[in-house]
Coordinates of C-alpha atoms in Angstrom, one line a residue:
Chain A
M602 CA 67.0 72.3 109.5
E603 CA 69.4 75.1 108.9
K604 CA 73.1 74.2 108.9
R605 CA 75.4 75.6 111.6
L606 CA 78.3 77.8 110.7
K607 CA 80.9 75.1 111.6
E608 CA 79.2 72.6 109.2
L609 CA 79.1 75.2 106.4
I610 CA 82.8 76.0 106.8
L611 CA 83.8 72.4 106.7
E612 CA 81.8 71.8 103.7
F613 CA 83.2 74.8 101.9
S614 CA 86.7 73.8 102.8
K615 CA 86.4 70.5 100.9
T616 CA 86.1 72.1 97.4
A617 CA 87.8 75.4 98.0
W618 CA 91.4 74.0 97.7
K619 CA 90.6 73.0 94.1
E620 CA 88.8 76.1 93.1
Y621 CA 90.7 79.1 94.6
L622 CA 94.2 80.4 94.8
P623 CA 95.7 79.4 98.2
H624 CA 96.8 82.1 100.7
L625 CA 94.9 84.9 98.9
S626 CA 91.6 86.4 99.9
L627 CA 89.8 89.6 99.1
D628 CA 87.8 91.9 101.2
C629 CA 85.6 94.8 100.1
V630 CA 84.8 97.9 102.1
V631 CA 81.6 99.1 100.5
F632 CA 80.6 102.6 101.4
G633 CA 77.2 104.1 100.8
Y634 CA 75.8 107.5 101.9
N635 CA 72.3 108.1 103.1
A636 CA 70.6 111.0 104.8
G637 CA 73.9 112.7 105.8
N638 CA 75.5 109.5 107.2
M639 CA 78.2 107.3 105.8
K640 CA 77.3 103.6 105.8
V641 CA 79.3 100.4 105.2
L642 CA 77.9 97.1 104.0
L643 CA 78.5 94.3 106.6
L644 CA 77.5 90.7 107.1
K645 CA 76.6 89.1 110.5
L646 CA 78.1 85.6 110.8
K647 CA 75.8 82.8 111.6
D648 CA 75.9 81.5 115.2
Q649 CA 78.3 84.4 116.2
E650 CA 78.0 88.0 117.4
L651 CA 80.7 89.0 114.9
W652 CA 80.3 90.9 111.7
S653 CA 82.5 90.8 108.6
L654 CA 83.2 92.7 105.4
P655 CA 81.9 91.2 102.2
G656 CA 84.8 89.0 101.0
G657 CA 85.8 85.9 99.3
Y658 CA 88.5 84.2 97.3
I659 CA 90.0 84.4 93.8
K660 CA 89.3 81.5 91.4
K661 CA 92.4 79.9 89.9
D662 CA 91.9 81.5 86.5
E663 CA 90.1 84.6 87.6
D664 CA 91.4 88.2 87.5
T665 CA 91.6 89.8 90.9
K666 CA 89.4 92.8 89.9
D667 CA 86.9 90.4 88.4
A668 CA 86.8 88.5 91.6
A669 CA 86.1 91.7 93.6
K670 CA 83.3 92.5 91.1
R671 CA 81.8 89.1 91.4
I672 CA 81.8 89.3 95.2
L673 CA 80.4 92.8 95.2
N674 CA 77.8 91.8 92.7
D675 CA 76.8 88.8 94.8
R676 CA 76.3 90.9 97.9
T677 CA 74.7 94.0 96.3
G678 CA 72.9 92.9 93.2
G679 CA 74.5 95.8 91.4
D680 CA 77.5 96.2 89.3
N681 CA 77.7 100.0 88.6
I682 CA 80.0 100.6 91.6
Y683 CA 83.2 102.5 91.8
L684 CA 85.8 99.9 92.9
Q685 CA 89.4 100.4 93.8
Q686 CA 92.2 98.3 95.3
F687 CA 93.8 100.3 98.2
R688 CA 96.2 98.0 100.1
F689 CA 96.8 94.5 101.2
F690 CA 96.7 93.1 104.8
A691 CA 99.1 90.4 105.7
E692 CA 99.5 90.4 109.5
M693 CA 100.8 87.0 110.7
G694 CA 98.1 84.9 112.2
R695 CA 95.2 87.1 111.0
S696 CA 93.3 84.0 109.8
E697 CA 95.1 81.1 111.5
D698 CA 94.3 82.5 114.9
F699 CA 90.6 83.0 114.2
F700 CA 90.1 79.3 113.3
T701 CA 92.0 77.7 116.1
D702 CA 89.0 75.4 116.9
Y703 CA 89.4 73.7 113.5
D704 CA 91.9 71.2 112.1
D705 CA 95.0 72.6 110.3
G706 CA 93.8 71.3 106.9
L707 CA 90.9 73.7 106.9
W708 CA 90.9 76.1 103.9
H709 CA 90.0 79.0 106.2
K710 CA 92.9 78.3 108.6
Q711 CA 95.6 79.0 106.0
R712 CA 97.8 82.0 106.2
F713 CA 95.8 84.5 104.1
I714 CA 97.1 87.7 102.6
T715 CA 94.0 89.7 101.8
L716 CA 93.7 92.2 99.0
G717 CA 91.7 95.2 100.1
F718 CA 89.3 96.9 97.8
Y719 CA 87.0 99.8 98.6
A720 CA 83.8 100.5 96.8
L721 CA 81.5 103.5 96.6
A722 CA 78.0 102.5 95.9
D723 CA 74.6 104.1 95.4
F724 CA 72.9 103.4 98.7
A725 CA 69.4 103.3 97.1
A726 CA 70.5 100.9 94.3
V727 CA 72.0 98.2 96.6
N728 CA 70.0 95.2 97.6
P729 CA 72.1 93.5 100.3
V730 CA 72.2 89.7 100.0
V731 CA 73.7 87.3 102.6
D732 CA 76.5 84.9 101.8
I733 CA 76.4 81.2 102.9
F734 CA 78.2 82.0 106.2
S735 CA 76.0 84.9 107.3
S736 CA 72.5 85.5 108.6
I737 CA 72.3 89.2 107.9
C738 CA 73.7 91.5 105.3
Q739 CA 72.9 95.2 105.8
W740 CA 74.2 98.8 105.8
V741 CA 75.7 99.9 109.1
D742 CA 76.5 103.5 110.1
I743 CA 80.3 104.0 110.4
D744 CA 79.8 105.7 113.7
D745 CA 78.0 102.7 115.1
L746 CA 80.0 99.7 114.1
P747 CA 79.4 96.3 115.7
P748 CA 82.3 93.9 116.8
M749 CA 84.0 92.6 113.7
M750 CA 85.8 89.3 113.0
M751 CA 89.6 89.1 112.5
D752 CA 91.2 92.4 111.3
H753 CA 88.1 93.6 109.5
R754 CA 87.7 96.6 111.6
N755 CA 91.2 97.7 110.8
I756 CA 90.6 97.1 107.1
L757 CA 87.6 99.3 107.3
N758 CA 89.5 102.0 109.1
E759 CA 92.3 101.9 106.5
A760 CA 89.8 102.2 103.7
L761 CA 88.4 105.3 105.4
Y762 CA 91.9 106.8 105.8
T763 CA 92.5 106.1 102.1
L764 CA 89.3 108.0 101.2
R765 CA 90.4 110.8 103.5
R766 CA 93.8 111.1 101.9
E767 CA 92.3 110.8 98.4
L768 CA 90.2 113.9 99.1
N769 CA 93.5 115.8 98.6
Y770 CA 93.8 114.9 94.9
K771 CA 90.6 113.1 93.8
P772 CA 87.0 114.2 93.5
I773 CA 84.5 112.3 95.4
G774 CA 80.7 112.1 95.6
Y775 CA 79.5 111.1 92.2
N776 CA 78.7 107.5 93.3
L777 CA 77.5 108.6 96.8
L778 CA 75.3 111.7 96.4
P779 CA 72.1 112.0 94.4
L780 CA 72.4 113.6 91.0
E781 CA 71.7 117.0 92.3
F782 CA 72.9 118.4 95.7
T783 CA 73.5 121.6 97.5
M784 CA 76.9 122.8 98.7
P785 CA 76.1 122.1 102.4
E786 CA 75.2 118.5 101.4
L787 CA 78.5 118.1 99.6
Q788 CA 80.3 119.7 102.6
R789 CA 78.6 117.2 104.9
L790 CA 80.0 114.3 102.9
Y791 CA 83.5 115.7 103.2
E792 CA 83.0 116.3 107.0
I793 CA 81.9 112.7 107.5
I794 CA 84.9 111.3 105.7
L795 CA 87.3 113.7 107.3
N796 CA 85.6 113.3 110.7
K797 CA 85.8 117.1 111.3
K798 CA 83.9 120.3 110.8
L799 CA 84.9 122.5 107.9
N800 CA 84.6 126.2 107.4
R801 CA 81.7 126.9 105.0
G802 CA 83.3 129.7 103.1
N803 CA 86.6 127.9 102.7
F804 CA 84.8 124.8 101.6
Y805 CA 82.9 126.7 99.0
R806 CA 85.9 128.5 97.6
K807 CA 88.0 125.3 97.4
M808 CA 85.3 123.3 95.8
I809 CA 84.5 125.9 93.2
G810 CA 88.3 126.1 92.5
Y811 CA 88.3 122.4 91.7
D812 CA 86.1 123.3 88.7
I813 CA 84.1 120.0 88.7
L814 CA 80.6 121.3 89.4
D815 CA 77.8 122.7 87.2
K816 CA 75.4 125.0 88.9
M817 CA 71.8 124.4 88.0
D818 CA 69.6 127.3 86.9
E819 CA 67.0 126.7 89.5
P820 CA 67.8 126.9 93.2
R821 CA 66.1 124.3 95.5
M822 CA 62.7 125.6 96.8
E823 CA 62.3 124.9 100.4
G824 CA 61.1 127.4 103.0
K825 CA 61.7 131.0 102.2
A826 CA 62.4 131.8 98.5
H827 CA 65.3 134.2 99.2
K828 CA 67.1 131.5 101.2
A829 CA 66.7 128.8 98.5
P830 CA 70.1 127.1 98.2
N831 CA 71.8 126.7 94.9
V832 CA 71.8 123.2 93.4
Y833 CA 74.8 121.6 91.7
R834 CA 75.6 118.5 89.7
F835 CA 79.0 117.1 89.0
N836 CA 80.3 117.8 85.5
L837 CA 81.1 114.3 84.6
E838 CA 83.7 115.1 82.0
K839 CA 85.6 117.4 84.4
Y840 CA 85.0 114.9 87.3
N841 CA 86.5 112.0 85.4
N842 CA 89.4 114.0 84.2
A843 CA 90.2 115.0 87.8
L844 CA 89.9 111.3 88.8
Q845 CA 92.5 110.5 86.2
N846 CA 94.8 113.5 86.5
G847 CA 94.2 115.0 89.9
L848 CA 92.4 118.0 91.1
K849 CA 93.4 121.5 89.8
E850 CA 94.5 122.8 93.2
G851 CA 97.1 120.2 94.0
W852 CA 100.7 120.1 92.8
Chain B
M437 CA 132.4 78.3 84.7
E438 CA 129.6 80.6 85.4
K439 CA 126.1 79.2 85.4
R440 CA 123.6 80.2 82.8
L441 CA 120.3 81.9 83.7
K442 CA 118.2 78.9 82.8
E443 CA 120.3 76.6 84.9
L444 CA 120.0 79.0 87.9
I445 CA 116.2 79.3 87.5
L446 CA 115.8 75.5 87.4
E447 CA 117.9 75.1 90.5
F448 CA 116.1 77.8 92.4
S449 CA 112.7 76.3 91.4
K450 CA 113.5 72.9 93.1
T451 CA 113.6 74.3 96.7
A452 CA 111.4 77.3 96.2
W453 CA 108.1 75.3 96.5
K454 CA 109.1 74.3 100.0
E455 CA 110.4 77.6 101.2
Y456 CA 108.0 80.3 99.9
L457 CA 104.3 81.1 99.7
P458 CA 103.0 80.1 96.3
H459 CA 101.4 82.6 93.9
L460 CA 102.9 85.6 95.8
S461 CA 105.9 87.7 95.0
L462 CA 107.1 91.0 96.0
D463 CA 108.7 93.8 94.0
C464 CA 110.5 96.9 95.3
V465 CA 110.8 100.2 93.4
V466 CA 113.8 101.8 95.2
F467 CA 114.1 105.5 94.5
G468 CA 117.3 107.5 95.1
Y469 CA 118.2 111.1 94.3
N470 CA 121.5 112.3 93.1
A471 CA 122.7 115.6 91.5
G472 CA 119.2 116.7 90.6
N473 CA 118.2 113.4 89.1
M474 CA 115.8 110.7 90.3
K475 CA 117.3 107.2 90.1
V476 CA 115.8 103.8 90.5
L477 CA 117.7 100.6 91.5
L478 CA 117.6 98.0 88.8
L479 CA 119.1 94.6 88.0
K480 CA 120.2 93.3 84.6
L481 CA 119.3 89.7 84.1
K482 CA 122.1 87.3 83.1
D483 CA 122.0 86.2 79.5
Q484 CA 119.3 88.7 78.6
E485 CA 119.0 92.4 77.6
L486 CA 116.2 92.9 80.2
W487 CA 116.3 94.6 83.5
S488 CA 114.2 93.9 86.6
L489 CA 113.2 95.5 89.8
P490 CA 114.7 94.1 93.0
G491 CA 112.2 91.4 94.1
G492 CA 111.7 88.1 95.6
Y493 CA 109.3 85.8 97.5
I494 CA 107.8 85.6 100.9
K495 CA 108.9 82.8 103.2
K496 CA 106.1 80.6 104.5
D497 CA 106.5 82.0 108.1
E498 CA 107.7 85.5 107.2
D499 CA 105.8 88.8 107.5
T500 CA 105.4 90.5 104.1
K501 CA 107.1 93.7 105.3
D502 CA 110.0 91.7 106.7
A503 CA 110.3 90.0 103.4
A504 CA 110.5 93.4 101.7
K505 CA 113.1 94.6 104.1
R506 CA 115.2 91.4 103.6
I507 CA 115.1 91.8 99.9
L508 CA 116.0 95.5 100.1
N509 CA 118.8 94.8 102.5
D510 CA 120.2 92.1 100.3
R511 CA 120.3 94.5 97.3
T512 CA 121.4 97.7 99.0
G513 CA 123.4 96.6 102.1
G514 CA 121.4 99.2 104.0
D515 CA 118.3 99.0 106.2
N516 CA 117.5 102.6 107.1
I517 CA 115.2 103.0 104.1
Y518 CA 111.7 104.4 104.0
L519 CA 109.6 101.5 102.8
Q520 CA 105.9 101.5 101.9
Q521 CA 103.5 99.1 100.2
F522 CA 101.6 100.9 97.4
R523 CA 99.6 98.4 95.4
F524 CA 99.5 94.9 94.1
F525 CA 99.8 93.8 90.5
A526 CA 97.8 90.8 89.3
E527 CA 97.4 90.9 85.6
M528 CA 96.6 87.4 84.2
G529 CA 99.7 85.9 82.6
R530 CA 102.2 88.4 83.9
S531 CA 104.6 85.6 85.0
E532 CA 103.3 82.6 83.1
D533 CA 103.8 84.3 79.7
F534 CA 107.4 85.3 80.6
F535 CA 108.4 81.7 81.3
T536 CA 106.8 79.9 78.3
D537 CA 110.1 78.2 77.4
Y538 CA 110.0 76.3 80.7
D539 CA 108.0 73.4 82.0
D540 CA 104.7 74.1 83.8
G541 CA 106.1 72.8 87.1
L542 CA 108.6 75.7 87.3
W543 CA 108.3 77.9 90.4
H544 CA 108.6 81.0 88.3
K545 CA 105.9 80.0 85.9
Q546 CA 103.1 80.1 88.4
R547 CA 100.5 82.7 88.4
F548 CA 102.0 85.4 90.6
I549 CA 100.3 88.3 92.3
T550 CA 103.0 90.6 93.3
L551 CA 103.0 93.0 96.2
G552 CA 104.4 96.3 95.2
F553 CA 106.5 98.3 97.7
Y554 CA 108.3 101.6 97.0
A555 CA 111.4 102.7 98.9
L556 CA 113.1 106.0 99.3
A557 CA 116.8 105.5 99.9
D558 CA 119.9 107.6 100.5
F559 CA 121.7 107.4 97.2
A560 CA 125.1 107.7 98.8
A561 CA 124.5 105.0 101.4
V562 CA 123.4 102.3 99.0
N563 CA 125.9 99.7 97.8
P564 CA 124.1 97.8 95.0
V565 CA 124.5 94.0 95.2
V566 CA 123.4 91.6 92.4
D567 CA 121.1 88.7 93.1
I568 CA 121.7 85.1 91.7
F569 CA 119.8 85.8 88.5
S570 CA 121.5 89.1 87.6
S571 CA 124.8 90.3 86.3
I572 CA 124.5 94.0 87.2
C573 CA 122.7 95.9 90.0
Q574 CA 122.9 99.7 89.7
W575 CA 121.1 103.0 89.9
V576 CA 119.5 104.1 86.6
D577 CA 118.0 107.5 85.8
I578 CA 114.2 107.4 85.6
D579 CA 114.5 109.4 82.3
D580 CA 116.7 106.8 80.7
L581 CA 115.2 103.4 81.5
P582 CA 116.3 100.2 79.7
P583 CA 113.8 97.5 78.5
M584 CA 112.4 95.8 81.6
M585 CA 111.1 92.2 82.1
M586 CA 107.4 91.4 82.6
D587 CA 105.3 94.3 83.9
H588 CA 108.2 95.9 85.9
R589 CA 108.1 99.1 83.9
N590 CA 104.4 99.5 84.8
I591 CA 105.1 98.8 88.4
L592 CA 107.8 101.4 88.4
N593 CA 105.4 103.9 86.7
E594 CA 102.7 103.2 89.3
A595 CA 105.2 103.8 92.1
L596 CA 106.1 107.1 90.6
Y597 CA 102.4 108.1 90.2
T598 CA 101.9 107.1 93.9
L599 CA 104.7 109.4 94.9
R600 CA 103.2 112.2 92.8
R601 CA 99.8 111.8 94.4
E602 CA 101.3 111.6 97.9
L603 CA 102.9 115.0 97.4
N604 CA 99.4 116.4 98.0
Y605 CA 99.3 115.1 101.6
K606 CA 102.7 113.8 102.6
P607 CA 106.1 115.5 102.9
I608 CA 108.9 114.1 100.9
G609 CA 112.6 114.6 100.7
Y610 CA 114.0 113.5 104.1
N611 CA 115.3 110.2 102.8
L612 CA 116.3 111.6 99.4
L613 CA 118.0 115.0 100.0
P614 CA 121.2 115.7 101.9
L615 CA 120.7 117.0 105.5
E616 CA 120.8 120.6 104.3
F617 CA 119.4 122.0 101.1
T618 CA 118.2 125.1 99.4
M619 CA 114.7 125.9 98.3
P620 CA 115.6 125.5 94.6
E621 CA 117.0 122.0 95.4
L622 CA 113.8 121.0 97.1
Q623 CA 111.8 122.4 94.2
R624 CA 113.9 120.4 91.7
L625 CA 113.0 117.2 93.6
Y626 CA 109.2 118.1 93.3
E627 CA 109.6 118.9 89.6
I628 CA 111.3 115.6 88.9
I629 CA 108.6 113.6 90.6
L630 CA 105.8 115.7 89.1
N631 CA 107.5 115.8 85.7
K632 CA 106.7 119.5 85.3
K633 CA 108.1 122.9 86.0
L634 CA 106.8 124.8 89.1
N635 CA 106.5 128.5 89.7
R636 CA 109.3 129.5 92.1
G637 CA 107.2 131.9 94.2
N638 CA 104.2 129.5 94.6
F639 CA 106.5 126.7 95.5
Y640 CA 108.2 128.8 98.2
R641 CA 104.9 129.9 99.7
K642 CA 103.3 126.5 99.6
M643 CA 106.4 124.8 101.2
I644 CA 106.7 127.4 103.9
G645 CA 103.0 127.0 104.5
Y646 CA 103.5 123.3 105.2
D647 CA 105.6 124.3 108.2
I648 CA 108.0 121.4 108.1
L649 CA 111.3 123.3 107.4
D650 CA 113.8 124.9 109.7
K651 CA 115.8 127.7 108.1
M652 CA 119.5 127.6 109.0
D653 CA 121.2 130.8 110.3
E654 CA 123.9 130.7 107.7
P655 CA 123.1 131.0 104.0
R656 CA 125.2 128.9 101.6
M657 CA 128.3 130.8 100.5
E658 CA 128.8 130.3 96.8
G659 CA 129.6 133.1 94.4
K660 CA 128.4 136.6 95.4
A661 CA 127.6 137.0 99.1
H662 CA 124.4 139.0 98.5
K663 CA 123.1 136.2 96.4
A664 CA 123.9 133.4 98.8
P665 CA 120.8 131.1 99.0
N666 CA 119.1 130.2 102.3
V667 CA 119.7 126.7 103.6
Y668 CA 117.0 124.6 105.2
R669 CA 116.7 121.3 107.1
F670 CA 113.6 119.3 107.6
N671 CA 112.2 119.7 111.1
L672 CA 112.0 116.0 111.9
E673 CA 109.3 116.3 114.5
K674 CA 107.0 118.3 112.2
Y675 CA 108.0 116.2 109.2
N676 CA 107.0 112.9 110.9
N677 CA 103.9 114.4 112.2
A678 CA 102.9 115.5 108.7
L679 CA 103.8 111.9 107.5
Q680 CA 101.3 110.6 110.0
N681 CA 98.6 113.2 109.9
G682 CA 98.9 114.9 106.6
L683 CA 100.2 118.3 105.5
K684 CA 98.7 121.4 107.0
E685 CA 97.4 122.7 103.7
G686 CA 95.2 119.7 102.8
W687 CA 91.7 119.1 103.9

């Protein structure tokens, strides 16, 4: 018979104190992009109607970024993912209040300061895998989020705001779009992150000004030939340089 | 007779385990601006030629931002300071390796993940105050930094990079410049943070485009009247709105 959530938590708590750094957890907001929609990888808790971000703890002798990679790898089966810390979340009671039904000695009921990472993943390459506390692990549209546990909805929102701000000085899209894409497809990605419509001409000029794209020789053939849209790829050298040193247009 | 650093550390260690969250510390990069130079508040360790950032620990029932405010207030005597978390630092061995001369039970010799805050302070309003481990607390020019303990130089650099990136979507200057300033004075602040010269005309256009400045009626009288530079103030309502929602020019 399948174990209940409570049983699994009590079991995990017994060994966690020895294995992990106390008071510290780690949550990952994993973004993917598919068919013009931004997705985020979520887990549904067993026996509850609440969803959570992929997360976990840091082993006593484990680097924090390695911990994030391990957790991400466990949930996605992939490790070629753009991963970045973005902020920590430390609101008083954020974990204690969620586990009031349990005894105070429970691992999960400690005060946790969680280190927030965001990740950009290739939607098609991810194979979602549940963790021990969850019954489902799947991509969810960011415009259609289910109820989430603790402050996970806030962590997700902050990751999205971070992406939004980073559009001002960092390129985006290499880990999210297919190898080749049209300018309207790239614009759609920006619009989704910014949550607003952009002017097509301004977008084109700004993006060309960033000087991170290579235009392919052949336009994409779909419908009438004279309307075939140009196809672009990111120029990886210029893209990575802009990731390091900022976009040309900024200060 | 004054106590030695080692003695002070051993004494602190005895009570720290009860009072503070283990494995977590907090470091503040406090920037000030004076006479065209960017300054940072540093402490010189007793009995050592190394300097440190103002920092400390988080009390078991204390909010992290309150901890940062407390530490900042202790070192500066002021509390009207712009304070912002910017990233955490968790390199393996960052604290353990610095305290190799001490027993393993020492508070300071734990593995510490430090929460990095940066602060923008009014240079003139700060009264630097030493902590128990330090002999000096003072403003130091960022172009003339002394040797620093552990990874503090890296934390400082990352805070500066953060400021630099934030110039692309956030206004800056209210906490750093006097109430009234000229455009060349504001430009100098940007140049210091960006570590490069900017074109005067472009700077003027971009800054006016942000729409966060009020021009004063009276230019500043110095030297020839026909060359008197215009004087500006930040429009606080627009400035705070831009802090929240980003600068007009961005995406």
